[in-house]
Every structure is written in structure tokens, then in C-alpha cells.
Amino acid sequence: MSELVPTLREQFPALHQQVNGQPLIYLDNAATTQKPLAVLQAMEHFYRNDNANVHRASHALSARATAAFEAARSTVARFINAGDPSEVIWTRGTTESINLVAASWGDSLQAGDEILVSTLEHHANIVPWQLAAERCGAIVRPIPLNASGDIDLAAYQALLGPRTRLVAVGHVSNALGTVNPVAELTRLAKAAGALVLIDGAQAAAHLPIDVQLIGCDFYAFSGHKMYGPTGIGVLWGRRELLEKMPPWQGGGEMIERVSFAGTTFNQLPFKFEAGTPHMAGAIGLAAAIDFLQAQDRQALLAHEQALTRYLAEQLQALPGVNLVGNPAQRLGAVSFLLADIHPQDAGTLLDMQGVAVRVGHHCAMPLMESLGLKGTIRASLACYSSQQDVDALITAIGKLEDFF
Ligand SMILES: Cc1ncc(COP(=O)(O)O)c(C=O)c1O
């Protein structure tokens, strides 16, 4: 399907192993991706050579660590076309990025204010808003989907109004693979006077991201879903909003001056980065971005789109397989059900054949409820996924009947 894949696969050591006596077929990339050598080496290099705390000490290692850490921030800023690196805040991941906005910006919510979230959302883009809304009597309103699993644009427009303070939507759904028209959703929200937060957890590995082109106010993503390490993520926010928002966590680094008479806070982005950050994580994430940017991104995207289509078509052609959702644009993840086999059993039996997929509600219980399902089986792709991976999944599903 794509001649890029063999060279890419060589760079991911974890792909080359046997699981349960079978070659590993890793189709759980929406949960987390494997890591290329460049990321492993960058993190090892940091710990072996430059490890020191950033921003605080006046010695050579600390200066090197600080330079690498801040260079990583600039790499992220370029990757998402942020106006300035100071708009890039390090977090533990998408979940923490959204919680930061919900806790800090959420302080300004008032009773009766409305936050719109789509029915597709991951719990990380629902529960923080529910918690923020509960504190002040605001309301979280779900945006319904149409039958194919796309956001119902007419219903969305009808929900937008003078009480809407924020729209929080995913760029790509982790459960159905739906690619949302985020620029259009943002334009409509802006016309209604609302702010927009985009959950980019499932987009960052696949799509070019340009926060200025989208026009959103906040964009969140995780390192580990885009070939980087766990425990590091990004919140991008518009400078003028971040300036006005109160700090979230208190501690070292986020202060300018502390006294028992009162404390003043550091400038952006440090105001939101209390405590020692995940330095090696930030450097690893920058290495993942460099790895991605060194590829022909257009060719990679074309490969992933074609493979997503192939995966959906091959599954659909199997007797007893039902795809869940048929979104206008699907990327990376395909959810399905088997007529006679519970998803949990299917997951275990596929694993016995070396095939790693995810089963369950995919942290999207409201979506499952709206579909009348308890869970699905999800196969999800990365840049290194191949037609052979998909074929191996299809063969393994074909053998499931033999187990009963
Ligand atoms: C769409 C989406 N949003 C948010 C998250 C949460 O990401 P993390 O666990 O890295 O914070 C995930 C993880 O699966 C996701 O798929």
C-alpha cells in the first residue's frame, strides 16, 4: 500500500516481537503509539548527559537542560503554528490540559452559562466540564450526532446561543474515527460569541495542526499518542486568554515572588507550570515531532487515509461483522461488532493470535449510550501500520468461530 512503511517500521523496536507465540500485530494505536528510536535515544541522551533541574541552577548541566527543554517548547509551537512559544504549556497530557482550562478559565463561569460538548467526546472532554459546571451552576449540553456518527450541524447551530460560553470538541474521535470539521465548528461558535477548545489527542499523530487556521482558543494533545513519551502533553491557548486566567496549581516555578503578605505569579507559560516539569518527556516529545516532520507528511496522511478505508472495507466484507458509525471522514480508528462474540472475548481471542485491539467503551460512555451499545472492538492505525496488519486482523477474526 505504501512503500514508506517498511522503513518506518524499522525505527520502532517494539513492533518486532512475538506475542503469545505469534508476530505482534499492533492495532491499538489510538490508546498509545509505539516509540521510534529517535525518541528513545533523545530521552536516554538527556538522562545520560544533561540531567539537571531547569530554570533554577547556575551550572552547566542546568543551562543545557533548560536550553533543550525550551527548544522543545519552540518545536511544539512550530508544529501547531502557535503565535509564540509562551502560549505552549506543558502538561501531563490531554486530560490534564483540559482540566487546567476547566479549573482556571472555568472559574469565570456563572450560573446558567452553557458549555457544549459533542456526544462523541472522550470522558476527558466531558467530566472536567461537568465538575466546573457543578461548582457554579453552569450547564453542560451534549451536541447530538446524526445516524452516521457525525456531529449534527443543524442541531449544533440550534444549541449555540447567547448563553454558550465554550464549545469543547474533539478533532478526531477515538471511538469511531470521525474527523470533525473543527474550523467550521469554531467559526460557528465564534459567531455566537463562544470560545472553543479542541481535544487534539487523536489528531496530532495524523493531521497537520494549525491552531491559527482552525481559529480555536485552546488546543490540547498528548505526547504518547503521537510517538512521544507518556506523562507529557500540551495545552496551547491564546495569549490574551491565558494572561487573564488565574493559575491552577501552586508551587515552585509558577511564582514571581512569594510572601505571607501575598504572592505574585510568573509570566506565561510558567504561571501554569508548577513544580519540576517532565523535562525528558518534553525533549522526547520534541524528538517525536522532529521524527514526524522529517517524513513526507502528505504521503503519510494519504497512506493512513487509504489504510483506514481498506480496514473498514475488509471488515465490512466479513460475514457477521458490523461497523459502528459511518462518518463522512474517518481516520485512524474503526469500531466494529461481531454478531456472535462479545467484544471482551474477541479481544482476548485476538490477542491469543498476536493481534492487539482495544475493546470496551473507549472512555466514551455517553457515545455508547447514544448508540445503544455497551462497547465495541476498535482497531486503530499509526504511520507504521501496514496492509499486512489489516490482513492479519481479518484472518484472525475469521478464525474466531473455531474457538467456539
Ligand atoms: C480523544 C481523546 N481525548 C482525550 C484522551 C485522554 O488522553 P490522555 O489519557 O493522554 O490524557 C484520549 C485518550 O485516549 C482521547 O482519545
Coordinates of C-alpha atoms and ligand atoms in Angstrom, one line a residue:
M1 CA 0.0 0.0 0.0
S2 CA 2.8 2.4 0.9
E3 CA 6.5 1.9 0.3
L4 CA 7.1 4.2 3.3
V5 CA 6.0 1.6 5.8
P6 CA 9.0 -0.9 5.9
T7 CA 11.5 1.9 6.5
L8 CA 9.3 3.4 9.2
R9 CA 8.7 0.1 10.9
E10 CA 12.5 -0.5 11.3
Q11 CA 12.6 2.6 13.6
F12 CA 10.1 1.1 16.1
P13 CA 11.8 -1.7 18.1
A14 CA 8.6 -2.7 20.0
L15 CA 6.9 -3.7 16.7
H16 CA 9.4 -6.5 16.2
Q17 CA 8.4 -9.1 18.7
Q18 CA 6.2 -12.2 19.2
V19 CA 3.2 -12.2 21.5
N20 CA 1.6 -15.5 22.5
G21 CA 3.9 -17.2 20.0
Q22 CA 2.7 -15.1 17.1
P23 CA 4.2 -12.0 15.4
L24 CA 2.8 -8.9 17.1
I25 CA 0.1 -7.1 15.1
Y26 CA -0.3 -3.8 17.0
L27 CA -3.7 -2.2 16.2
D28 CA -4.2 -0.3 19.5
N29 CA -2.5 3.0 18.4
A30 CA -5.4 5.2 19.5
A31 CA -4.7 4.1 23.1
T32 CA -0.9 4.7 22.7
T33 CA 1.6 4.5 19.8
Q34 CA 4.9 2.8 19.9
K35 CA 8.0 4.9 20.1
P36 CA 10.7 5.4 17.4
L37 CA 14.4 5.0 18.2
A38 CA 14.9 8.8 17.8
V39 CA 12.6 9.4 20.9
L40 CA 14.2 6.6 23.0
Q41 CA 17.6 8.0 22.1
A42 CA 16.7 11.6 22.8
M43 CA 15.4 10.7 26.3
E44 CA 18.4 8.5 27.1
H45 CA 20.8 11.2 25.9
F46 CA 19.1 13.7 28.2
Y47 CA 19.3 11.4 31.3
R48 CA 22.9 10.3 30.5
N49 CA 24.3 13.8 29.8
D50 CA 22.2 16.8 30.6
N51 CA 20.0 15.8 33.5
A52 CA 19.5 18.7 35.9
N53 CA 16.6 20.8 37.0
V54 CA 15.6 23.5 34.6
H55 CA 15.4 27.3 35.1
R56 CA 16.8 27.3 38.6
A57 CA 20.5 26.5 38.9
S58 CA 23.5 28.4 37.7
H59 CA 25.6 25.4 36.4
A60 CA 26.4 23.9 33.1
L61 CA 24.0 20.9 33.2
S62 CA 21.1 23.1 34.3
A63 CA 21.8 25.5 31.5
R64 CA 21.9 22.6 28.9
A65 CA 18.7 21.1 30.3
T66 CA 16.9 24.4 30.2
A67 CA 18.1 25.1 26.7
A68 CA 16.9 21.7 25.5
F69 CA 13.6 22.0 27.4
E70 CA 12.8 25.4 26.0
A71 CA 13.9 24.4 22.5
A72 CA 11.3 21.5 22.8
R73 CA 8.6 24.1 23.6
S74 CA 9.6 26.1 20.4
T75 CA 9.4 22.8 18.4
V76 CA 5.8 22.3 19.6
A77 CA 5.0 25.9 18.9
R78 CA 6.1 25.5 15.3
F79 CA 4.4 22.1 15.0
I80 CA 1.0 23.6 15.7
N81 CA 1.7 27.1 14.3
A82 CA 1.3 28.8 17.7
G83 CA 1.9 32.6 17.6
D84 CA 4.6 32.3 20.3
P85 CA 6.2 29.5 22.4
S86 CA 5.0 31.2 25.6
E87 CA 1.4 30.0 24.5
V88 CA 2.6 26.4 24.8
I89 CA 2.1 25.0 28.3
W90 CA 3.5 21.6 29.3
T91 CA 1.0 19.3 31.0
R92 CA 0.9 15.5 31.7
G93 CA -1.4 15.0 28.7
T94 CA -4.7 15.9 27.1
T95 CA -6.6 15.1 30.3
E96 CA -4.6 17.5 32.4
S97 CA -4.7 20.2 29.6
I98 CA -8.5 20.1 29.6
N99 CA -8.6 20.0 33.4
L100 CA -6.4 23.1 33.5
V101 CA -8.8 25.1 31.3
A102 CA -11.9 23.8 33.1
A103 CA -10.4 24.7 36.5
S104 CA -8.8 28.0 35.7
W105 CA -10.9 29.6 32.9
G106 CA -13.8 27.7 34.4
D107 CA -13.6 30.0 37.4
S108 CA -15.2 32.7 35.3
L109 CA -18.4 30.6 34.6
Q110 CA -21.6 31.8 36.1
A111 CA -24.9 30.1 36.8
G112 CA -26.8 29.4 33.6
D113 CA -23.8 29.6 31.4
E114 CA -23.6 26.8 28.8
I115 CA -20.8 24.6 27.6
L116 CA -21.4 22.5 24.5
V117 CA -19.6 19.2 24.1
S118 CA -20.2 16.7 21.4
T119 CA -21.7 13.3 22.0
L120 CA -18.5 11.8 20.5
E121 CA -16.3 13.1 23.3
H122 CA -13.8 11.1 25.4
H123 CA -14.5 11.4 29.1
A124 CA -11.5 13.7 29.4
N125 CA -13.5 16.3 27.4
I126 CA -16.7 15.8 29.4
V127 CA -16.0 15.2 33.1
P128 CA -13.8 18.3 33.7
W129 CA -16.6 20.5 32.3
Q130 CA -19.2 18.7 34.5
L131 CA -17.0 19.4 37.5
A132 CA -16.6 23.1 36.5
A133 CA -20.3 23.4 35.8
E134 CA -21.3 21.9 39.1
R135 CA -19.2 24.5 41.0
C136 CA -21.2 27.4 39.7
G137 CA -24.5 26.2 38.3
A138 CA -23.4 26.2 34.6
I139 CA -24.9 23.6 32.2
V140 CA -23.1 21.1 30.0
R141 CA -25.1 20.4 26.9
P142 CA -24.4 17.5 24.5
I143 CA -24.3 18.2 20.8
P144 CA -26.2 15.2 19.1
L145 CA -24.8 13.1 16.3
N146 CA -26.6 12.1 13.1
A147 CA -27.0 8.4 12.2
S148 CA -23.6 8.1 10.5
G149 CA -21.7 9.3 13.6
D150 CA -21.0 12.9 12.5
I151 CA -21.9 15.9 14.6
D152 CA -25.4 17.1 13.6
L153 CA -24.5 20.6 12.4
A154 CA -28.1 21.8 12.4
A155 CA -28.6 20.7 16.0
Y156 CA -25.3 22.3 16.9
Q157 CA -26.3 25.6 15.4
A158 CA -29.6 25.4 17.2
L159 CA -27.8 24.9 20.5
L160 CA -25.4 27.8 20.1
G161 CA -26.8 31.0 21.7
P162 CA -26.0 33.9 24.0
R163 CA -25.6 31.6 27.0
T164 CA -22.9 29.5 25.2
R165 CA -19.5 30.3 26.8
L166 CA -17.5 27.4 25.4
V167 CA -17.6 24.7 22.8
A168 CA -15.4 21.7 23.6
V169 CA -15.0 19.2 20.7
G170 CA -12.5 16.5 19.6
H171 CA -10.6 16.9 16.4
V172 CA -10.8 13.2 15.7
S173 CA -13.0 10.7 17.7
N174 CA -11.1 8.0 19.4
A175 CA -14.1 5.7 19.3
L176 CA -15.4 6.0 15.8
G177 CA -12.5 7.7 14.0
T178 CA -14.8 10.6 12.9
V179 CA -12.9 13.7 11.8
N180 CA -14.8 16.7 12.9
P181 CA -14.9 19.9 10.8
V182 CA -13.2 21.8 13.6
A183 CA -12.6 25.0 11.6
E184 CA -16.3 25.2 10.7
L185 CA -17.4 24.3 14.2
T186 CA -15.1 27.1 15.5
R187 CA -16.4 29.6 13.0
L188 CA -20.0 29.0 14.1
A189 CA -19.1 29.1 17.8
K190 CA -17.2 32.4 17.3
A191 CA -20.2 33.9 15.5
A192 CA -22.2 33.1 18.7
G193 CA -19.5 34.7 20.9
A194 CA -18.3 31.4 22.4
L195 CA -14.7 30.2 23.0
V196 CA -13.6 26.9 21.5
L197 CA -11.4 24.1 23.0
I198 CA -10.2 21.4 20.6
D199 CA -9.2 18.0 22.0
G200 CA -6.5 17.0 19.6
A201 CA -5.5 13.7 21.3
Q202 CA -6.3 11.6 18.2
A203 CA -5.3 14.2 15.6
A204 CA -1.7 15.1 16.5
A205 CA -0.2 11.9 15.1
H206 CA -2.1 12.1 11.8
L207 CA -3.2 15.5 10.7
P208 CA -1.3 18.8 10.2
I209 CA -2.4 21.1 13.0
D210 CA -2.6 24.8 12.6
V211 CA -4.3 26.4 15.6
Q212 CA -4.4 29.8 13.9
L213 CA -6.1 28.4 10.8
I214 CA -8.6 26.5 12.9
G215 CA -9.3 29.7 14.9
C216 CA -9.8 28.0 18.2
D217 CA -8.8 29.3 21.6
F218 CA -7.4 26.2 23.2
Y219 CA -5.9 23.1 21.7
A220 CA -4.9 20.0 23.8
F221 CA -2.9 16.9 22.9
S222 CA -0.8 14.1 24.4
G223 CA 2.8 13.1 23.6
H224 CA 2.2 9.3 23.9
K225 CA -0.4 9.2 21.2
M226 CA 2.0 10.7 18.6
Y227 CA 5.1 8.6 19.0
G228 CA 6.3 10.5 22.1
P229 CA 6.6 9.5 25.7
T230 CA 3.8 9.2 28.3
G231 CA 3.4 11.8 31.0
I232 CA 3.9 14.8 28.7
G233 CA 1.3 16.8 26.8
V234 CA 0.5 20.2 25.7
L235 CA -2.1 22.9 26.3
W236 CA -2.0 25.7 23.7
G237 CA -4.0 28.8 24.5
R238 CA -4.4 32.2 23.1
R239 CA -2.1 34.5 24.9
E240 CA -4.7 37.1 25.9
L241 CA -6.9 34.4 27.4
L242 CA -4.0 32.7 29.3
E243 CA -2.9 36.1 30.6
K244 CA -6.3 36.7 32.2
M245 CA -6.7 33.2 33.6
P246 CA -5.8 32.6 37.2
P247 CA -3.0 30.0 38.0
W248 CA -4.2 26.4 38.5
Q249 CA -1.7 24.6 40.7
G250 CA 0.5 26.4 43.1
G251 CA 4.2 25.7 43.9
G252 CA 7.6 26.4 42.6
E253 CA 8.3 27.9 39.1
M254 CA 4.8 29.4 38.8
I255 CA 5.6 32.3 41.1
E256 CA 7.3 35.6 40.7
R257 CA 7.5 36.4 44.4
V258 CA 6.1 34.6 47.5
S259 CA 5.5 36.3 50.8
F260 CA 3.0 35.7 53.6
A261 CA 1.6 39.1 52.7
G262 CA 0.7 37.8 49.3
T263 CA 2.2 36.1 46.2
T264 CA 2.6 37.3 42.7
F265 CA 2.8 34.9 39.7
N266 CA 5.3 34.2 37.0
Q267 CA 4.8 35.2 33.4
L268 CA 3.5 32.8 30.7
P269 CA 3.9 29.9 30.2
F270 CA 5.5 29.3 33.7
K271 CA 2.4 30.6 35.5
F272 CA 0.7 27.3 34.7
E273 CA 3.8 25.0 35.3
A274 CA 4.0 24.5 39.0
G275 CA 6.8 22.1 40.2
T276 CA 9.6 20.3 38.4
P277 CA 8.4 19.5 34.8
H278 CA 8.8 16.3 32.9
M279 CA 11.9 17.5 31.2
A280 CA 12.9 14.3 29.5
G281 CA 9.3 13.9 28.4
A282 CA 9.3 17.4 26.7
I283 CA 12.6 16.5 25.0
G284 CA 11.2 13.2 23.9
L285 CA 8.0 14.8 22.5
A286 CA 10.1 17.3 20.5
A287 CA 12.1 14.3 19.1
A288 CA 8.8 12.7 18.1
I289 CA 7.8 15.9 16.3
D290 CA 11.1 16.0 14.6
F291 CA 10.7 12.4 13.6
L292 CA 7.2 13.1 12.1
Q293 CA 8.3 16.3 10.4
A294 CA 11.2 14.6 8.7
Q295 CA 8.7 12.3 6.9
D296 CA 6.7 13.3 3.8
R297 CA 3.6 14.2 5.9
Q298 CA 1.3 14.4 2.9
A299 CA 2.3 10.9 1.8
L300 CA 1.9 9.6 5.4
L301 CA -1.6 11.1 5.6
A302 CA -2.6 9.6 2.3
H303 CA -1.3 6.2 3.4
E304 CA -3.2 6.4 6.7
Q305 CA -6.4 7.5 5.0
A306 CA -6.1 4.7 2.4
L307 CA -5.4 2.1 5.1
T308 CA -8.3 3.3 7.2
R309 CA -10.6 2.9 4.2
Y310 CA -9.1 -0.6 3.5
L311 CA -9.6 -1.6 7.1
A312 CA -13.3 -0.5 7.1
E313 CA -13.9 -2.2 3.7
Q314 CA -12.3 -5.5 4.7
L315 CA -14.2 -5.6 8.0
Q316 CA -17.5 -4.8 6.3
A317 CA -16.9 -7.6 3.8
L318 CA -16.7 -10.2 6.6
P319 CA -19.9 -12.1 7.4
G320 CA -21.2 -11.3 11.0
V321 CA -19.2 -8.0 11.2
N322 CA -21.0 -4.7 11.8
L323 CA -19.2 -1.4 11.6
V324 CA -20.2 1.1 14.2
G325 CA -20.7 4.5 12.6
N326 CA -20.1 5.6 9.0
P327 CA -18.7 9.1 9.4
A328 CA -18.2 11.3 6.4
Q329 CA -14.4 11.4 7.1
R330 CA -12.9 8.6 9.2
L331 CA -9.2 8.5 10.2
G332 CA -7.2 6.0 12.2
A333 CA -9.8 4.2 14.2
V334 CA -12.6 1.8 13.1
S335 CA -15.1 0.4 15.6
F336 CA -17.0 -2.8 15.0
L337 CA -19.1 -5.6 16.5
L338 CA -19.1 -9.3 15.8
A339 CA -22.5 -10.9 15.6
D340 CA -21.9 -13.8 18.0
I341 CA -18.9 -12.8 20.1
H342 CA -18.8 -10.4 23.0
P343 CA -16.1 -7.7 22.4
Q344 CA -14.3 -8.7 25.6
D345 CA -14.0 -12.4 24.4
A346 CA -13.0 -11.1 20.9
G347 CA -10.2 -9.0 22.4
T348 CA -8.8 -12.0 24.3
L349 CA -9.0 -14.4 21.4
L350 CA -7.4 -11.9 19.0
D351 CA -4.6 -11.4 21.5
M352 CA -4.0 -15.2 21.5
Q353 CA -3.3 -14.8 17.8
G354 CA -0.9 -11.9 18.4
V355 CA -3.4 -9.2 17.4
A356 CA -3.7 -6.2 19.8
V357 CA -7.0 -4.3 19.6
R358 CA -9.0 -2.4 22.2
V359 CA -12.4 -3.4 23.4
G360 CA -15.0 -1.7 25.6
H361 CA -16.5 1.8 25.9
H362 CA -13.2 3.6 24.9
C363 CA -13.8 6.2 27.6
A364 CA -16.8 7.4 25.6
M365 CA -19.8 6.1 27.7
P366 CA -22.2 8.8 26.5
L367 CA -21.5 7.9 22.9
M368 CA -22.0 4.2 23.6
E369 CA -25.3 5.1 25.4
S370 CA -26.5 7.1 22.4
L371 CA -25.7 4.1 20.1
G372 CA -27.4 1.7 22.5
L373 CA -24.2 -0.2 22.9
K374 CA -22.1 -1.3 25.9
G375 CA -18.9 -1.3 23.9
T376 CA -17.2 -2.1 20.6
I377 CA -14.0 -3.7 19.3
R378 CA -11.7 -1.0 17.9
A379 CA -8.7 -1.4 15.6
S380 CA -6.6 1.7 15.3
L381 CA -3.7 2.6 13.0
A382 CA -0.4 4.5 13.0
C383 CA 2.0 5.6 10.4
Y384 CA 3.8 2.3 10.6
S385 CA 0.6 0.2 10.2
S386 CA 0.5 -1.9 7.0
Q387 CA -1.9 -3.7 4.8
Q388 CA -0.4 -6.9 6.2
D389 CA -1.5 -5.8 9.7
V390 CA -5.1 -5.3 8.5
D391 CA -5.0 -8.6 6.6
A392 CA -3.7 -10.4 9.7
L393 CA -6.6 -8.9 11.7
I394 CA -9.1 -10.1 9.1
T395 CA -7.6 -13.6 9.1
A396 CA -7.6 -13.7 12.9
I397 CA -11.3 -12.7 13.0
G398 CA -12.1 -15.4 10.5
K399 CA -10.6 -17.9 12.9
L400 CA -12.6 -16.8 15.9
E401 CA -15.5 -19.1 15.1
D402 CA -13.1 -22.0 15.5
F403 CA -12.8 -21.2 19.2
F404 CA -16.4 -21.8 19.9
Ligands
LIG1 C1 -10.0 11.9 22.1 C2 -9.2 11.7 23.4 N1 -9.2 12.7 24.3 C3 -8.5 12.6 25.4 C4 -7.8 11.5 25.7 C5 -7.1 11.4 27.0 O1 -5.7 11.4 26.7 P1 -4.6 11.2 27.9 O2 -5.0 9.9 28.6 O3 -3.3 11.0 27.2 O4 -4.7 12.4 28.8 C6 -7.8 10.4 24.8 C7 -7.1 9.1 25.2 O5 -7.5 8.1 24.7 C8 -8.5 10.5 23.6 O6 -8.5 9.5 22.7

